[in-house]
Amino acid sequence: MKAFGTVFTDEMTISWNNGDGWTNPEFVPSDSLTLHPGAHVLHYSSTCFEGLKAFRHPDGSVKIFRLDQNIKRFAQSSDMLHLPALDTDLTQQMIIDAVAKFADQVPDAPGSLYIRPTHMGTDPAVGKAAAPSATSVQYVLLSPVGDYFSGGGEVALRVLLNEEGMRCAPHMGMIKSGGNYASALGPIMKAKQDLNADQVLFCPNGDVQETGAANFILFDGNEVITKALDESFLHGITRNSILTLASDRGMDVQERELSVEELLERAAKPGCEAALSGTAAVLTSVGTLIYRGQEYQVGSGQPGTTTRDLRKALNDIQWGLADDPHGWLTTIPVIHKAE
Ligand code: PLP
Ligand code: COI
């Protein structure tokens, strides 16, 4: 299996905004994009994206998970970067049309089709360092994928707690913007090289926040603890889905501050579990926390029953193996190809 996100369908949908509205979306080859070398995005990182998935159900149909929420966050990211406003109906149609055209490339379970809508500022103006781009382009890339973490749900991750740094500037946290990922790379690479850590959990001033590409959730008996939403971190749609499923099961969901001190104290208990949630990460166990040169095992150090159950409950809805009581799936119209 090739690395997550390195295989693409041959075409993508694209629409340009020249400052006076969006062009009619088109299908174009997905292997190139022509931009002026002075394009705003290339100099001042005026870019945001989304990550969502389409799943093949046992009856052959294809469904997109939480399309509305991803489009809402995409529009919000675009606004917060002062990019031209998205027309959310148009974006939705671009996503649906792209998935419908390549429906035959949606892998069966346990795979899925990763959908990457992207929006970027295109003004050819290198002087606009303190001004937004008036023009932009949006496109929808598609990538058939398997697991993001090579161990799938079976291998628990090693995670370094970082109190000194931050993933990104606090006012950028809830924007799904490329620059935030570049900003987190330094500490992540160092943690990989020095400590063989899989991920860094950013805990600025002792406040447990999120990793470079996923949210963090603690399960302690019936309690589910995760940071309350604020503008400093990404409002994960998987996070919201897992909290909803946990609450459906009568678990005590607490969205609140979680300190490193409390995390380490709870992690030492035998039944405690921790996990990373995200579209790519799904719900992946954290088995070891590394803090100030010491390693702390979380519960048994292995994927626990709560994490496994909730991951399965989420996947079962996504793959059509369970009902969808919250209406999270959007059905893609089937396009019958000429023989
Ligand atoms: N936090 C960050 C920084 C991410 O990149 C992601 C991945 O998308 C998440 C959290 C989880 O968000 P979601 O569950 O919407 O995919
Ligand atoms: C996602 O989960 O959609 C992300 O954006 C994370 C990325 C590392 C694939």
mmCIF file of N, CA, C and O in Angstrom, residues 196-249:
data_model
loop_
_atom_site.group_PDB
_atom_site.id
_atom_site.type_symbol
_atom_site.label_atom_id
_atom_site.label_comp_id
_atom_site.label_asym_id
_atom_site.label_seq_id
_atom_site.Cartn_x
_atom_site.Cartn_y
_atom_site.Cartn_z
ATOM 1 N N ASN A 196 12.093 8.996 19.144
ATOM 2 C CA ASN A 196 11.285 8.024 18.425
ATOM 3 C C ASN A 196 9.792 8.199 18.745
ATOM 4 O O ASN A 196 9.037 7.229 18.840
ATOM 5 N N ALA A 197 9.393 9.454 18.940
ATOM 6 C CA ALA A 197 7.970 9.744 19.208
ATOM 7 C C ALA A 197 7.210 9.760 17.885
ATOM 8 O O ALA A 197 7.758 10.164 16.858
ATOM 9 N N ASP A 198 5.945 9.317 17.913
ATOM 10 C CA ASP A 198 5.120 9.347 16.702
ATOM 11 C C ASP A 198 4.538 10.732 16.479
ATOM 12 O O ASP A 198 4.342 11.154 15.344
ATOM 13 N N GLN A 199 4.212 11.401 17.565
ATOM 14 C CA GLN A 199 3.515 12.689 17.473
ATOM 15 C C GLN A 199 3.930 13.564 18.640
ATOM 16 O O GLN A 199 4.404 13.055 19.670
ATOM 17 N N VAL A 200 3.651 14.870 18.504
ATOM 18 C CA VAL A 200 3.842 15.803 19.613
ATOM 19 C C VAL A 200 2.463 16.304 20.042
ATOM 20 O O VAL A 200 1.662 16.734 19.205
ATOM 21 N N LEU A 201 2.196 16.210 21.338
ATOM 22 C CA LEU A 201 0.953 16.777 21.872
ATOM 23 C C LEU A 201 1.305 18.148 22.446
ATOM 24 O O LEU A 201 2.052 18.252 23.427
ATOM 25 N N PHE A 202 0.800 19.185 21.796
ATOM 26 C CA PHE A 202 1.138 20.539 22.233
ATOM 27 C C PHE A 202 0.300 20.903 23.461
ATOM 28 O O PHE A 202 -0.926 20.771 23.466
ATOM 29 N N CYS A 203 0.996 21.336 24.515
ATOM 30 C CA CYS A 203 0.364 21.651 25.795
ATOM 31 C C CYS A 203 0.911 23.009 26.263
ATOM 32 O O CYS A 203 1.640 23.069 27.270
ATOM 33 N N PRO A 204 0.600 24.099 25.534
ATOM 34 C CA PRO A 204 1.207 25.378 25.902
ATOM 35 C C PRO A 204 0.876 25.750 27.349
ATOM 36 O O PRO A 204 -0.294 25.695 27.743
ATOM 37 N N ASN A 205 1.919 26.047 28.114
ATOM 38 C CA ASN A 205 1.755 26.379 29.538
ATOM 39 C C ASN A 205 0.993 25.309 30.318
ATOM 40 O O ASN A 205 0.211 25.622 31.218
ATOM 41 N N GLY A 206 1.172 24.056 29.932
ATOM 42 C CA GLY A 206 0.565 22.960 30.694
ATOM 43 C C GLY A 206 -0.872 22.660 30.328
ATOM 44 O O GLY A 206 -1.508 21.794 30.934
ATOM 45 N N ASP A 207 -1.412 23.331 29.293
ATOM 46 C CA ASP A 207 -2.806 23.136 28.883
ATOM 47 C C ASP A 207 -2.834 22.149 27.701
ATOM 48 O O ASP A 207 -2.366 22.464 26.606
ATOM 49 N N VAL A 208 -3.391 20.945 27.926
ATOM 50 C CA VAL A 208 -3.363 19.891 26.902
ATOM 51 C C VAL A 208 -4.268 20.277 25.727
ATOM 52 O O VAL A 208 -5.488 20.406 25.893
ATOM 53 N N GLN A 209 -3.640 20.421 24.547
ATOM 54 C CA GLN A 209 -4.379 20.998 23.424
ATOM 55 C C GLN A 209 -4.635 19.974 22.318
ATOM 56 O O GLN A 209 -5.648 19.284 22.334
ATOM 57 N N GLU A 210 -3.714 19.850 21.351
ATOM 58 C CA GLU A 210 -3.889 18.893 20.248
ATOM 59 C C GLU A 210 -2.528 18.550 19.677
ATOM 60 O O GLU A 210 -1.517 19.166 20.033
ATOM 61 N N THR A 211 -2.488 17.552 18.791
ATOM 62 C CA THR A 211 -1.225 17.214 18.127
ATOM 63 C C THR A 211 -1.169 17.959 16.789
ATOM 64 O O THR A 211 -2.061 18.736 16.464
ATOM 65 N N GLY A 212 -0.139 17.661 16.001
ATOM 66 C CA GLY A 212 0.046 18.352 14.724
ATOM 67 C C GLY A 212 -1.099 18.125 13.754
ATOM 68 O O GLY A 212 -1.364 18.975 12.906
ATOM 69 N N ALA A 213 -1.787 16.991 13.847
ATOM 70 C CA ALA A 213 -2.819 16.683 12.862
ATOM 71 C C ALA A 213 -4.003 15.926 13.444
ATOM 72 O O ALA A 213 -4.701 15.216 12.727
ATOM 73 N N ALA A 214 -4.241 16.059 14.750
ATOM 74 C CA ALA A 214 -5.388 15.374 15.366
ATOM 75 C C ALA A 214 -5.688 15.983 16.737
ATOM 76 O O ALA A 214 -4.819 16.606 17.353
ATOM 77 N N ASN A 215 -6.910 15.774 17.192
ATOM 78 C CA ASN A 215 -7.306 16.192 18.548
ATOM 79 C C ASN A 215 -6.962 15.090 19.543
ATOM 80 O O ASN A 215 -6.704 13.952 19.159
ATOM 81 N N PHE A 216 -6.982 15.453 20.832
ATOM 82 C CA PHE A 216 -6.605 14.513 21.888
ATOM 83 C C PHE A 216 -7.797 14.298 22.823
ATOM 84 O O PHE A 216 -8.433 15.269 23.263
ATOM 85 N N ILE A 217 -8.093 13.034 23.136
ATOM 86 C CA ILE A 217 -9.219 12.707 24.032
ATOM 87 C C ILE A 217 -8.750 11.693 25.069
ATOM 88 O O ILE A 217 -8.067 10.714 24.733
ATOM 89 N N LEU A 218 -9.132 11.932 26.330
ATOM 90 C CA LEU A 218 -8.780 11.025 27.426
ATOM 91 C C LEU A 218 -10.039 10.268 27.864
ATOM 92 O O LEU A 218 -11.110 10.882 28.008
ATOM 93 N N PHE A 219 -9.911 8.954 28.030
ATOM 94 C CA PHE A 219 -11.026 8.134 28.513
ATOM 95 C C PHE A 219 -10.613 7.529 29.850
ATOM 96 O O PHE A 219 -9.652 6.753 29.909
ATOM 97 N N ASP A 220 -11.349 7.892 30.892
ATOM 98 C CA ASP A 220 -11.018 7.362 32.220
ATOM 99 C C ASP A 220 -12.304 6.788 32.809
ATOM 100 O O ASP A 220 -13.171 7.537 33.274
ATOM 101 N N GLY A 221 -12.453 5.479 32.718
ATOM 102 C CA GLY A 221 -13.714 4.858 33.151
ATOM 103 C C GLY A 221 -14.848 5.412 32.297
ATOM 104 O O GLY A 221 -14.798 5.369 31.066
ATOM 105 N N ASN A 222 -15.861 5.988 32.973
ATOM 106 C CA ASN A 222 -17.005 6.541 32.247
ATOM 107 C C ASN A 222 -16.768 7.985 31.798
ATOM 108 O O ASN A 222 -17.598 8.577 31.130
ATOM 109 N N GLU A 223 -15.638 8.547 32.202
ATOM 110 C CA GLU A 223 -15.370 9.959 31.888
ATOM 111 C C GLU A 223 -14.616 10.111 30.561
ATOM 112 O O GLU A 223 -13.689 9.368 30.276
ATOM 113 N N VAL A 224 -15.054 11.107 29.793
ATOM 114 C CA VAL A 224 -14.394 11.437 28.524
ATOM 115 C C VAL A 224 -13.977 12.896 28.640
ATOM 116 O O VAL A 224 -14.829 13.776 28.814
ATOM 117 N N ILE A 225 -12.668 13.163 28.567
ATOM 118 C CA ILE A 225 -12.194 14.519 28.834
ATOM 119 C C ILE A 225 -11.414 15.044 27.632
ATOM 120 O O ILE A 225 -10.497 14.373 27.133
ATOM 121 N N THR A 226 -11.767 16.233 27.176
ATOM 122 C CA THR A 226 -11.033 16.862 26.074
ATOM 123 C C THR A 226 -11.179 18.371 26.187
ATOM 124 O O THR A 226 -12.143 18.875 26.774
ATOM 125 N N LYS A 227 -10.217 19.073 25.636
ATOM 126 C CA LYS A 227 -10.206 20.540 25.756
ATOM 127 C C LYS A 227 -11.485 21.150 25.181
ATOM 128 O O LYS A 227 -11.965 20.735 24.125
ATOM 129 N N ALA A 228 -12.043 22.123 25.882
ATOM 130 C CA ALA A 228 -13.228 22.837 25.389
ATOM 131 C C ALA A 228 -12.829 23.688 24.182
ATOM 132 O O ALA A 228 -11.693 24.172 24.099
ATOM 133 N N LEU A 229 -13.761 23.874 23.264
ATOM 134 C CA LEU A 229 -13.457 24.623 22.043
ATOM 135 C C LEU A 229 -13.083 26.065 22.355
ATOM 136 O O LEU A 229 -13.745 26.733 23.152
ATOM 137 N N ASP A 230 -11.992 26.515 21.761
ATOM 138 C CA ASP A 230 -11.656 27.935 21.746
ATOM 139 C C ASP A 230 -10.902 28.177 20.443
ATOM 140 O O ASP A 230 -10.728 27.244 19.659
ATOM 141 N N GLU A 231 -10.450 29.384 20.205
ATOM 142 C CA GLU A 231 -9.904 29.642 18.864
ATOM 143 C C GLU A 231 -8.474 29.131 18.680
ATOM 144 O O GLU A 231 -7.929 29.196 17.577
ATOM 145 N N SER A 232 -7.893 28.534 19.728
ATOM 146 C CA SER A 232 -6.475 28.173 19.649
ATOM 147 C C SER A 232 -6.194 26.820 19.002
ATOM 148 O O SER A 232 -5.054 26.468 18.768
ATOM 149 N N PHE A 233 -7.242 26.025 18.740
ATOM 150 C CA PHE A 233 -6.981 24.697 18.141
ATOM 151 C C PHE A 233 -8.105 24.310 17.187
ATOM 152 O O PHE A 233 -9.163 24.951 17.178
ATOM 153 N N LEU A 234 -7.871 23.260 16.398
ATOM 154 C CA LEU A 234 -8.828 22.901 15.351
ATOM 155 C C LEU A 234 -10.041 22.163 15.923
ATOM 156 O O LEU A 234 -9.894 21.200 16.680
ATOM 157 N N HIS A 235 -11.216 22.621 15.529
ATOM 158 C CA HIS A 235 -12.464 22.033 16.020
ATOM 159 C C HIS A 235 -12.769 20.782 15.198
ATOM 160 O O HIS A 235 -13.481 20.824 14.199
ATOM 161 N N GLY A 236 -12.192 19.698 15.635
ATOM 162 C CA GLY A 236 -12.261 18.460 14.852
ATOM 163 C C GLY A 236 -13.678 17.922 14.735
ATOM 164 O O GLY A 236 -14.435 17.870 15.708
ATOM 165 N N ILE A 237 -13.997 17.478 13.536
ATOM 166 C CA ILE A 237 -15.332 16.921 13.285
ATOM 167 C C ILE A 237 -15.371 15.472 13.787
ATOM 168 O O ILE A 237 -16.404 14.994 14.245
ATOM 169 N N THR A 238 -14.230 14.804 13.778
ATOM 170 C CA THR A 238 -14.166 13.465 14.380
ATOM 171 C C THR A 238 -14.314 13.597 15.897
ATOM 172 O O THR A 238 -15.018 12.792 16.525
ATOM 173 N N ARG A 239 -13.644 14.575 16.476
ATOM 174 C CA ARG A 239 -13.780 14.848 17.921
ATOM 175 C C ARG A 239 -15.250 14.980 18.271
ATOM 176 O O ARG A 239 -15.759 14.340 19.193
ATOM 177 N N ASN A 240 -15.958 15.828 17.520
ATOM 178 C CA ASN A 240 -17.381 16.049 17.787
ATOM 179 C C ASN A 240 -18.170 14.739 17.626
ATOM 180 O O ASN A 240 -19.070 14.444 18.425
ATOM 181 N N SER A 241 -17.825 13.942 16.624
ATOM 182 C CA SER A 241 -18.555 12.688 16.376
ATOM 183 C C SER A 241 -18.307 11.701 17.513
ATOM 184 O O SER A 241 -19.242 11.032 17.983
ATOM 185 N N ILE A 242 -17.057 11.596 17.961
ATOM 186 C CA ILE A 242 -16.730 10.659 19.047
ATOM 187 C C ILE A 242 -17.420 11.099 20.344
ATOM 188 O O ILE A 242 -17.979 10.272 21.082
ATOM 189 N N LEU A 243 -17.416 12.398 20.618
ATOM 190 C CA LEU A 243 -18.080 12.879 21.842
ATOM 191 C C LEU A 243 -19.579 12.584 21.774
ATOM 192 O O LEU A 243 -20.196 12.206 22.772
ATOM 193 N N THR A 244 -20.160 12.721 20.585
ATOM 194 C CA THR A 244 -21.592 12.434 20.415
ATOM 195 C C THR A 244 -21.862 10.947 20.662
ATOM 196 O O THR A 244 -22.808 10.582 21.376
ATOM 197 N N LEU A 245 -21.010 10.084 20.087
ATOM 198 C CA LEU A 245 -21.205 8.637 20.267
ATOM 199 C C LEU A 245 -21.006 8.241 21.732
ATOM 200 O O LEU A 245 -21.726 7.382 22.257
ATOM 201 N N ALA A 246 -20.045 8.894 22.389
ATOM 202 C CA ALA A 246 -19.785 8.595 23.811
ATOM 203 C C ALA A 246 -20.985 9.027 24.636
ATOM 204 O O ALA A 246 -21.447 8.302 25.532
ATOM 205 N N SER A 247 -21.517 10.199 24.330
ATOM 206 C CA SER A 247 -22.666 10.693 25.078
ATOM 207 C C SER A 247 -23.907 9.830 24.818
ATOM 208 O O SER A 247 -24.686 9.541 25.732
ATOM 209 N N ASP A 248 -24.066 9.335 23.565
ATOM 210 C CA ASP A 248 -25.168 8.393 23.252
ATOM 211 C C ASP A 248 -25.091 7.159 24.156
ATOM 212 O O ASP A 248 -26.108 6.543 24.459
ATOM 213 N N ARG A 249 -23.854 6.770 24.519
ATOM 214 C CA ARG A 249 -23.676 5.577 25.367
ATOM 215 C C ARG A 249 -23.769 5.891 26.841
ATOM 216 O O ARG A 249 -23.430 5.060 27.683
#
